Coordinates of N, CA and C in Angstrom, one line a residue:
D112 N 8.3 -19.7 -8.3 CA 7.1 -19.1 -7.7 C 6.1 -18.7 -8.9
L113 N 4.9 -18.5 -8.5 CA 3.9 -18.3 -9.5 C 2.9 -17.2 -9.1
L114 N 2.7 -16.2 -9.9 CA 1.6 -15.2 -9.7 C 0.6 -15.6 -10.8
L115 N -0.5 -16.0 -10.4 CA -1.5 -16.6 -11.3 C -2.8 -15.9 -11.2
A116 N -3.3 -15.3 -12.3 CA -4.7 -14.8 -12.3 C -5.6 -16.1 -12.1
I117 N -6.5 -15.9 -11.2 CA -7.4 -17.1 -10.9 C -8.1 -17.6 -12.1
P118 N -7.8 -18.8 -12.5 CA -8.5 -19.4 -13.6 C -9.9 -20.0 -13.3
R119 N -10.6 -20.4 -14.3 CA -11.9 -21.0 -14.1 C -11.7 -22.1 -13.0
P120 N -12.7 -22.4 -12.1 CA -12.5 -23.4 -11.1 C -12.1 -24.8 -11.7
K121 N -12.8 -25.1 -12.8 CA -12.4 -26.4 -13.4 C -11.0 -26.5 -13.8
A122 N -10.4 -25.4 -14.3 CA -9.0 -25.3 -14.7 C -8.1 -25.3 -13.5
L123 N -8.5 -24.6 -12.4 CA -7.7 -24.6 -11.2 C -7.6 -26.0 -10.6
K124 N -8.6 -26.8 -10.7 CA -8.5 -28.2 -10.2 C -7.4 -29.0 -11.0
K125 N -7.1 -28.6 -12.2 CA -6.0 -29.2 -12.9 C -4.6 -28.6 -12.6
V126 N -4.7 -27.3 -12.4 CA -3.4 -26.5 -12.3 C -2.8 -26.8 -10.9
L127 N -3.5 -26.8 -9.8 CA -2.9 -26.9 -8.5 C -2.2 -28.2 -8.3
P128 N -2.7 -29.4 -8.7 CA -1.9 -30.6 -8.6 C -0.6 -30.5 -9.5
A129 N -0.7 -29.9 -10.6 CA 0.5 -29.8 -11.5 C 1.5 -28.9 -10.9
V130 N 1.1 -27.8 -10.3 CA 2.0 -26.9 -9.6 C 2.7 -27.6 -8.5
A131 N 2.0 -28.4 -7.7 CA 2.6 -29.1 -6.6 C 3.6 -30.1 -7.1
S132 N 3.2 -30.9 -8.1 CA 4.1 -31.9 -8.6 C 5.3 -31.4 -9.3
L133 N 5.3 -30.1 -9.8 CA 6.4 -29.6 -10.5 C 7.3 -28.8 -9.5
G134 N 7.0 -28.7 -8.2 CA 7.9 -28.2 -7.3 C 7.9 -26.7 -7.1
V135 N 6.7 -26.1 -7.4 CA 6.6 -24.6 -7.1 C 6.6 -24.4 -5.6
D136 N 7.2 -23.3 -5.2 CA 7.3 -23.0 -3.8 C 6.1 -22.2 -3.3
R137 N 5.7 -21.2 -4.1 CA 4.7 -20.3 -3.6 C 3.8 -19.9 -4.8
V138 N 2.5 -19.9 -4.6 CA 1.5 -19.5 -5.6 C 0.6 -18.4 -5.0
V139 N 0.5 -17.3 -5.7 CA -0.5 -16.3 -5.4 C -1.5 -16.3 -6.5
L140 N -2.7 -16.6 -6.0 CA -3.9 -16.5 -6.9 C -4.5 -15.1 -6.8
V141 N -4.5 -14.4 -7.9 CA -4.9 -13.0 -7.8 C -6.0 -12.7 -8.8
N142 N -6.8 -11.7 -8.4 CA -7.8 -11.2 -9.3 C -7.2 -10.5 -10.5
A143 N -8.0 -10.4 -11.6 CA -7.5 -9.7 -12.8 C -8.8 -9.2 -13.5
A144 N -8.7 -8.3 -14.4 CA -9.8 -7.7 -15.1 C -10.6 -8.8 -15.8
R145 N -10.0 -9.8 -16.3 CA -10.7 -10.9 -17.1 C -11.1 -12.1 -16.2
V146 N -11.0 -11.9 -14.9 CA -11.4 -13.0 -14.0 C -12.8 -12.8 -13.5
E147 N -13.6 -13.8 -13.6 CA -15.0 -13.7 -13.2 C -15.0 -13.6 -11.7
K148 N -15.7 -12.6 -11.2 CA -15.8 -12.4 -9.7 C -16.4 -13.6 -9.0
S149 N -17.2 -14.4 -9.6 CA -17.8 -15.6 -9.0 C -16.8 -16.6 -8.7
Y150 N -15.6 -16.6 -9.3 CA -14.5 -17.6 -9.0 C -14.1 -17.5 -7.5
F151 N -14.2 -16.4 -6.9 CA -13.8 -16.2 -5.5 C -14.8 -16.9 -4.6
D152 N -16.0 -17.3 -5.0 CA -17.0 -18.0 -4.2 C -16.9 -19.5 -4.4
S153 N -16.0 -19.9 -5.3 CA -15.9 -21.4 -5.6 C -15.3 -22.2 -4.5
K154 N -15.9 -23.4 -4.3 CA -15.3 -24.3 -3.3 C -13.9 -24.7 -3.6
V155 N -13.4 -24.5 -4.8 CA -12.1 -24.8 -5.1 C -11.1 -24.0 -4.3
L156 N -11.5 -22.8 -3.9 CA -10.6 -21.9 -3.1 C -10.6 -22.2 -1.6
D157 N -11.5 -23.1 -1.2 CA -11.5 -23.4 0.2 C -10.2 -24.1 0.6
A158 N -9.7 -23.8 1.8 CA -8.4 -24.2 2.2 C -8.3 -25.8 2.1
A159 N -9.3 -26.5 2.6 CA -9.3 -27.9 2.6 C -9.2 -28.5 1.2
F160 N -10.0 -27.9 0.3 CA -10.0 -28.3 -1.1 C -8.7 -28.1 -1.8
V161 N -8.1 -26.9 -1.6 CA -6.8 -26.6 -2.1 C -5.7 -27.6 -1.6
R162 N -5.8 -27.8 -0.3 CA -4.8 -28.8 0.3 C -5.0 -30.2 -0.4
E163 N -6.2 -30.6 -0.6 CA -6.4 -31.9 -1.2 C -5.8 -32.0 -2.6
L164 N -6.0 -30.9 -3.4 CA -5.5 -30.8 -4.8 C -3.9 -30.8 -4.7
L165 N -3.4 -30.1 -3.8 CA -1.9 -30.0 -3.7 C -1.4 -31.4 -3.3
L166 N -2.1 -32.1 -2.4 CA -1.6 -33.5 -2.0 C -1.6 -34.4 -3.2
Q167 N -2.6 -34.3 -4.0 CA -2.6 -35.1 -5.2 C -1.3 -35.0 -6.1
G168 N -0.9 -33.7 -6.2 CA 0.3 -33.4 -7.0 C 1.5 -33.9 -6.3
L169 N 1.6 -33.7 -4.9 CA 2.7 -34.2 -4.2 C 2.8 -35.7 -4.2
E170 N 1.7 -36.4 -4.1 CA 1.7 -37.9 -4.2 C 2.3 -38.3 -5.6
Q171 N 1.9 -37.7 -6.6 CA 2.4 -38.0 -8.0 C 3.9 -37.8 -8.1
A172 N 4.4 -36.8 -7.5 CA 5.8 -36.4 -7.6 C 6.6 -37.1 -6.5
R173 N 6.0 -37.8 -5.5 CA 6.6 -38.4 -4.4 C 7.4 -37.3 -3.6
D174 N 6.7 -36.2 -3.3 CA 7.2 -35.1 -2.6 C 6.4 -34.8 -1.3
T175 N 7.0 -34.1 -0.4 CA 6.2 -33.8 0.8 C 6.1 -32.3 1.1
R176 N 6.6 -31.5 0.3 CA 6.6 -30.0 0.6 C 5.6 -29.3 -0.3
A177 N 4.4 -29.0 0.2 CA 3.4 -28.3 -0.6 C 3.7 -26.8 -0.8
P178 N 3.4 -26.3 -1.9 CA 3.6 -24.9 -2.1 C 2.6 -24.1 -1.2
E179 N 3.1 -22.9 -0.8 CA 2.2 -22.0 -0.1 C 1.3 -21.4 -1.1
V180 N 0.0 -21.3 -0.8 CA -1.0 -20.7 -1.7 C -1.7 -19.6 -1.0
L181 N -1.6 -18.4 -1.6 CA -2.3 -17.2 -1.1 C -3.3 -16.7 -2.2
V182 N -4.4 -16.2 -1.7 CA -5.4 -15.7 -2.6 C -5.6 -14.2 -2.3
R183 N -5.5 -13.4 -3.4 CA -5.6 -11.9 -3.2 C -6.7 -11.5 -4.2
E184 N -7.7 -10.8 -3.7 CA -8.9 -10.4 -4.5 C -8.6 -9.0 -5.2
R185 N -7.6 -8.3 -4.9 CA -7.3 -7.0 -5.6 C -5.9 -7.0 -6.2
F186 N -5.9 -6.9 -7.5 CA -4.7 -7.0 -8.3 C -3.7 -5.8 -8.0
R187 N -4.2 -4.6 -8.2 CA -3.3 -3.5 -8.0 C -2.7 -3.3 -6.6
P188 N -3.5 -3.4 -5.6 CA -2.9 -3.4 -4.2 C -1.9 -4.5 -4.0
F189 N -2.2 -5.7 -4.5 CA -1.2 -6.7 -4.3 C 0.1 -6.4 -5.0
V190 N 0.1 -6.0 -6.2 CA 1.3 -5.7 -7.0 C 2.1 -4.5 -6.3
E191 N 1.3 -3.5 -6.0 CA 2.0 -2.3 -5.5 C 2.4 -2.4 -4.0
D192 N 1.7 -3.2 -3.2 CA 2.0 -3.2 -1.8 C 2.6 -4.5 -1.2
E193 N 2.3 -5.6 -1.9 CA 2.7 -6.9 -1.3 C 3.7 -7.7 -2.1
L194 N 3.8 -7.4 -3.4 CA 4.6 -8.2 -4.3 C 6.0 -8.4 -3.8
D195 N 6.7 -7.4 -3.4 CA 8.1 -7.5 -3.0 C 8.2 -8.3 -1.7
T196 N 7.3 -8.1 -0.8 CA 7.3 -8.9 0.4 C 7.1 -10.4 0.2
V197 N 6.1 -10.7 -0.6 CA 5.8 -12.1 -0.9 C 6.8 -12.8 -1.7
F198 N 7.3 -12.2 -2.8 CA 8.2 -12.9 -3.7 C 9.7 -12.4 -3.5
G199 N 9.9 -11.4 -2.7 CA 11.3 -10.9 -2.6 C 11.6 -10.0 -3.8
T200 N 12.8 -9.4 -3.7 CA 13.2 -8.5 -4.7 C 14.3 -9.1 -5.6
E201 N 14.9 -10.2 -5.2 CA 16.0 -10.8 -5.9 C 15.6 -11.7 -7.1
A202 N 14.3 -12.2 -7.0 CA 13.9 -13.2 -8.0 C 13.8 -12.6 -9.4
L203 N 14.0 -13.4 -10.4 CA 13.8 -12.9 -11.8 C 12.3 -13.0 -12.0
R204 N 11.8 -11.9 -12.4 CA 10.3 -11.7 -12.6 C 10.0 -11.8 -14.1
L205 N 9.2 -12.8 -14.5 CA 8.9 -13.0 -15.9 C 7.4 -12.9 -16.2
L206 N 7.1 -12.4 -17.4 CA 5.8 -12.1 -17.8 C 5.6 -12.7 -19.2
P207 N 5.0 -13.9 -19.3 CA 4.7 -14.5 -20.6 C 3.6 -13.6 -21.2
H208 N 3.8 -13.0 -22.3 CA 2.8 -12.1 -22.8 C 2.9 -12.1 -24.4
P209 N 1.8 -12.5 -25.0 CA 1.8 -12.7 -26.5 C 2.4 -11.5 -27.3
P210 N 2.2 -10.3 -27.0 CA 2.9 -9.2 -27.8 C 4.4 -9.2 -27.8
A211 N 5.0 -9.8 -26.7 CA 6.4 -9.8 -26.6 C 7.1 -10.5 -27.7
R212 N 8.3 -10.1 -28.0 CA 9.1 -10.8 -29.1 C 10.2 -11.6 -28.5
Q213 N 10.8 -11.2 -27.4 CA 11.9 -11.9 -26.8 C 11.6 -13.3 -26.3
P214 N 12.3 -14.4 -26.7 CA 12.0 -15.7 -26.3 C 12.5 -15.9 -24.8
L215 N 12.0 -16.9 -24.2 CA 12.3 -17.2 -22.8 C 13.8 -17.4 -22.6
Q216 N 14.5 -18.0 -23.6 CA 15.9 -18.4 -23.5 C 16.8 -17.1 -23.4
K217 N 16.2 -16.0 -23.7 CA 17.0 -14.7 -23.7 C 16.9 -13.9 -22.5
V218 N 16.1 -14.3 -21.5 CA 15.8 -13.4 -20.3 C 16.6 -13.8 -19.1
G219 N 17.6 -14.7 -19.2 CA 18.5 -14.9 -18.0 C 18.0 -15.9 -17.0
V220 N 17.1 -16.9 -17.4 CA 16.6 -17.9 -16.5 C 17.7 -18.7 -15.9
A221 N 18.7 -19.1 -16.7 CA 19.7 -20.0 -16.3 C 20.5 -19.5 -15.1
E222 N 20.7 -18.1 -15.1 CA 21.5 -17.5 -14.1 C 20.7 -17.1 -12.8
A223 N 19.4 -17.2 -12.9 CA 18.6 -16.8 -11.8 C 18.5 -17.8 -10.6
R224 N 18.6 -17.3 -9.4 CA 18.4 -18.2 -8.2 C 16.9 -18.6 -8.1
R225 N 16.0 -17.6 -8.2 CA 14.6 -17.8 -8.1 C 13.9 -17.2 -9.3
V226 N 12.8 -17.7 -9.7 CA 12.0 -17.2 -10.8 C 10.5 -17.0 -10.4
V227 N 9.9 -15.9 -10.7 CA 8.5 -15.7 -10.5 C 7.9 -15.5 -11.9
L228 N 6.9 -16.4 -12.2 CA 6.1 -16.3 -13.4 C 4.8 -15.6 -13.1
A229 N 4.4 -14.6 -13.9 CA 3.1 -14.0 -13.8 C 2.2 -14.4 -15.0
I230 N 1.4 -15.4 -14.7 CA 0.5 -15.9 -15.8 C -0.9 -15.4 -15.7
G231 N -1.3 -14.8 -16.7 CA -2.6 -14.2 -16.7 C -3.8 -15.1 -16.9
P232 N -5.0 -14.6 -17.0 CA -6.2 -15.5 -17.2 C -6.2 -15.9 -18.7
D233 N -7.2 -16.7 -19.0 CA -7.3 -17.2 -20.4 C -7.4 -16.1 -21.4
G234 N -7.9 -14.9 -21.1 CA -7.9 -13.8 -22.1 C -6.7 -13.0 -22.0
G235 N -5.7 -13.3 -21.1 CA -4.5 -12.6 -20.9 C -4.7 -11.4 -20.0
W236 N -3.6 -10.8 -19.6 CA -3.6 -9.6 -18.8 C -4.1 -8.5 -19.7
V237 N -4.9 -7.6 -19.2 CA -5.2 -6.4 -19.9 C -4.0 -5.5 -19.9
P238 N -3.9 -4.5 -20.9 CA -2.8 -3.7 -21.0 C -2.4 -3.0 -19.6
F239 N -3.3 -2.5 -18.8 CA -3.0 -1.9 -17.6 C -2.2 -2.8 -16.7
E240 N -2.7 -4.1 -16.6 CA -2.1 -5.1 -15.7 C -0.7 -5.4 -16.2
A241 N -0.5 -5.6 -17.5 CA 0.8 -6.0 -18.0 C 1.8 -4.8 -17.8
E242 N 1.3 -3.6 -18.0 CA 2.2 -2.4 -17.8 C 2.6 -2.3 -16.3
L243 N 1.6 -2.5 -15.4 CA 1.9 -2.5 -14.0 C 2.9 -3.5 -13.6
L244 N 2.8 -4.7 -14.1 CA 3.7 -5.8 -13.8 C 5.1 -5.4 -14.4
E245 N 5.2 -4.9 -15.6 CA 6.4 -4.5 -16.1 C 7.1 -3.4 -15.3
A246 N 6.3 -2.5 -14.8 CA 6.8 -1.4 -13.9 C 7.3 -1.9 -12.6
H247 N 6.9 -3.1 -12.3 CA 7.4 -3.7 -11.0 C 8.4 -4.9 -11.3
G248 N 9.1 -4.7 -12.5 CA 10.3 -5.6 -12.8 C 10.0 -6.9 -13.5
F249 N 8.8 -7.1 -14.0 CA 8.5 -8.3 -14.8 C 8.9 -8.1 -16.2
Q250 N 9.7 -9.0 -16.8 CA 10.2 -8.9 -18.1 C 9.3 -9.7 -19.0
P251 N 8.7 -9.1 -20.0 CA 7.8 -9.8 -21.0 C 8.6 -10.7 -21.9
F252 N 8.1 -11.8 -22.2 CA 8.7 -12.7 -23.2 C 7.6 -13.5 -23.9
S253 N 8.0 -14.1 -25.0 CA 7.0 -14.8 -25.9 C 7.2 -16.3 -25.8
L254 N 6.0 -16.9 -25.8 CA 6.0 -18.4 -25.9 C 5.9 -18.8 -27.3
G255 N 5.7 -17.9 -28.2 CA 5.5 -18.2 -29.6 C 4.1 -17.7 -30.0
P256 N 3.7 -18.0 -31.2 CA 2.5 -17.4 -31.8 C 1.2 -18.0 -31.2
R257 N 1.2 -19.1 -30.6 CA 0.0 -19.7 -30.1 C -0.4 -19.2 -28.7
I258 N -1.7 -19.0 -28.5 CA -2.3 -18.5 -27.2 C -2.7 -19.8 -26.5
L259 N -2.2 -20.0 -25.3 CA -2.5 -21.2 -24.6 C -3.5 -21.0 -23.4
R260 N -4.3 -22.0 -23.1 CA -5.2 -21.9 -21.9 C -4.3 -22.0 -20.7
V261 N -4.8 -21.5 -19.6 CA -4.0 -21.5 -18.4 C -3.5 -22.9 -18.0
E262 N -4.4 -23.9 -18.1 CA -4.1 -25.2 -17.6 C -3.0 -25.9 -18.5
T263 N -2.8 -25.3 -19.7 CA -1.7 -25.7 -20.6 C -0.5 -24.9 -20.4
A264 N -0.7 -23.6 -20.2 CA 0.4 -22.7 -20.1 C 1.3 -22.9 -18.8
V265 N 0.6 -23.2 -17.7 CA 1.3 -23.3 -16.5 C 2.4 -24.5 -16.5
P266 N 2.0 -25.7 -16.9 CA 3.0 -26.8 -16.9 C 4.0 -26.6 -18.0
V267 N 3.6 -26.0 -19.2 CA 4.6 -25.7 -20.2 C 5.6 -24.7 -19.7
L268 N 5.2 -23.6 -19.1 CA 6.1 -22.6 -18.7 C 7.0 -23.1 -17.5
L269 N 6.4 -23.8 -16.6 CA 7.2 -24.4 -15.5 C 8.2 -25.4 -16.0
G270 N 7.9 -26.2 -17.0 CA 8.8 -27.1 -17.6 C 9.9 -26.5 -18.3
Q271 N 9.6 -25.4 -19.0 CA 10.7 -24.7 -19.8 C 11.6 -24.0 -18.8
V272 N 11.1 -23.4 -17.7 CA 12.0 -22.8 -16.7 C 12.9 -23.8 -16.1
T273 N 12.3 -25.0 -15.7 CA 13.1 -26.0 -15.1 C 14.2 -26.5 -16.0
L274 N 13.9 -26.7 -17.3 CA 14.8 -27.1 -18.3 C 16.0 -26.1 -18.4
L275 N 15.6 -24.8 -18.5 CA 16.7 -23.8 -18.7 C 17.5 -23.6 -17.4
K276 N 17.0 -23.9 -16.3 CA 17.8 -23.8 -15.0 C 18.6 -25.1 -14.7
A277 N 18.3 -26.2 -15.4 CA 19.1 -27.4 -15.2 C 20.5 -27.2 -15.6
P278 N 21.5 -27.8 -14.8 CA 22.9 -27.7 -15.2 C 23.1 -28.6 -16.5
P279 N 24.0 -28.2 -17.3 CA 24.3 -28.9 -18.6 C 24.8 -30.3 -18.2
A280 N 24.3 -31.3 -19.0 CA 24.7 -32.7 -18.7 C 26.1 -33.0 -19.2

């Protein structure tokens, strides 16, 4: 599953097909301090447009099950009031966050039944958002010293989680 601060519309057009082709079950697109409010008015968030982008990813992966996509315009109310209902309480909650030191391999991905990644906007989560996510069970980890754009970070993170969850050959 993916909790994703709404990226630029141009980036979202790349991210949604990738998310569908990589087998994500649920995506919540959420507002954040560094998200432009105008993104909520973008045609990219129209249900028909989102569906078309997801179908592109499903076709590429030869899959038929599209992820559920929810849009939430208020970060704090979502985290405090809906997070547990939408993602459940049993999933391993992960927060890729540049200040973190712990690598992804050390947070228990291999043993987790479900994983929820909270990926911030291009500027990252502001401290209040990161602290609120941590208070709700998200474990910060580092991807290394480089800061990635959302359209790069999403497939990289999903690929790493998939690799760590794969049974040994």
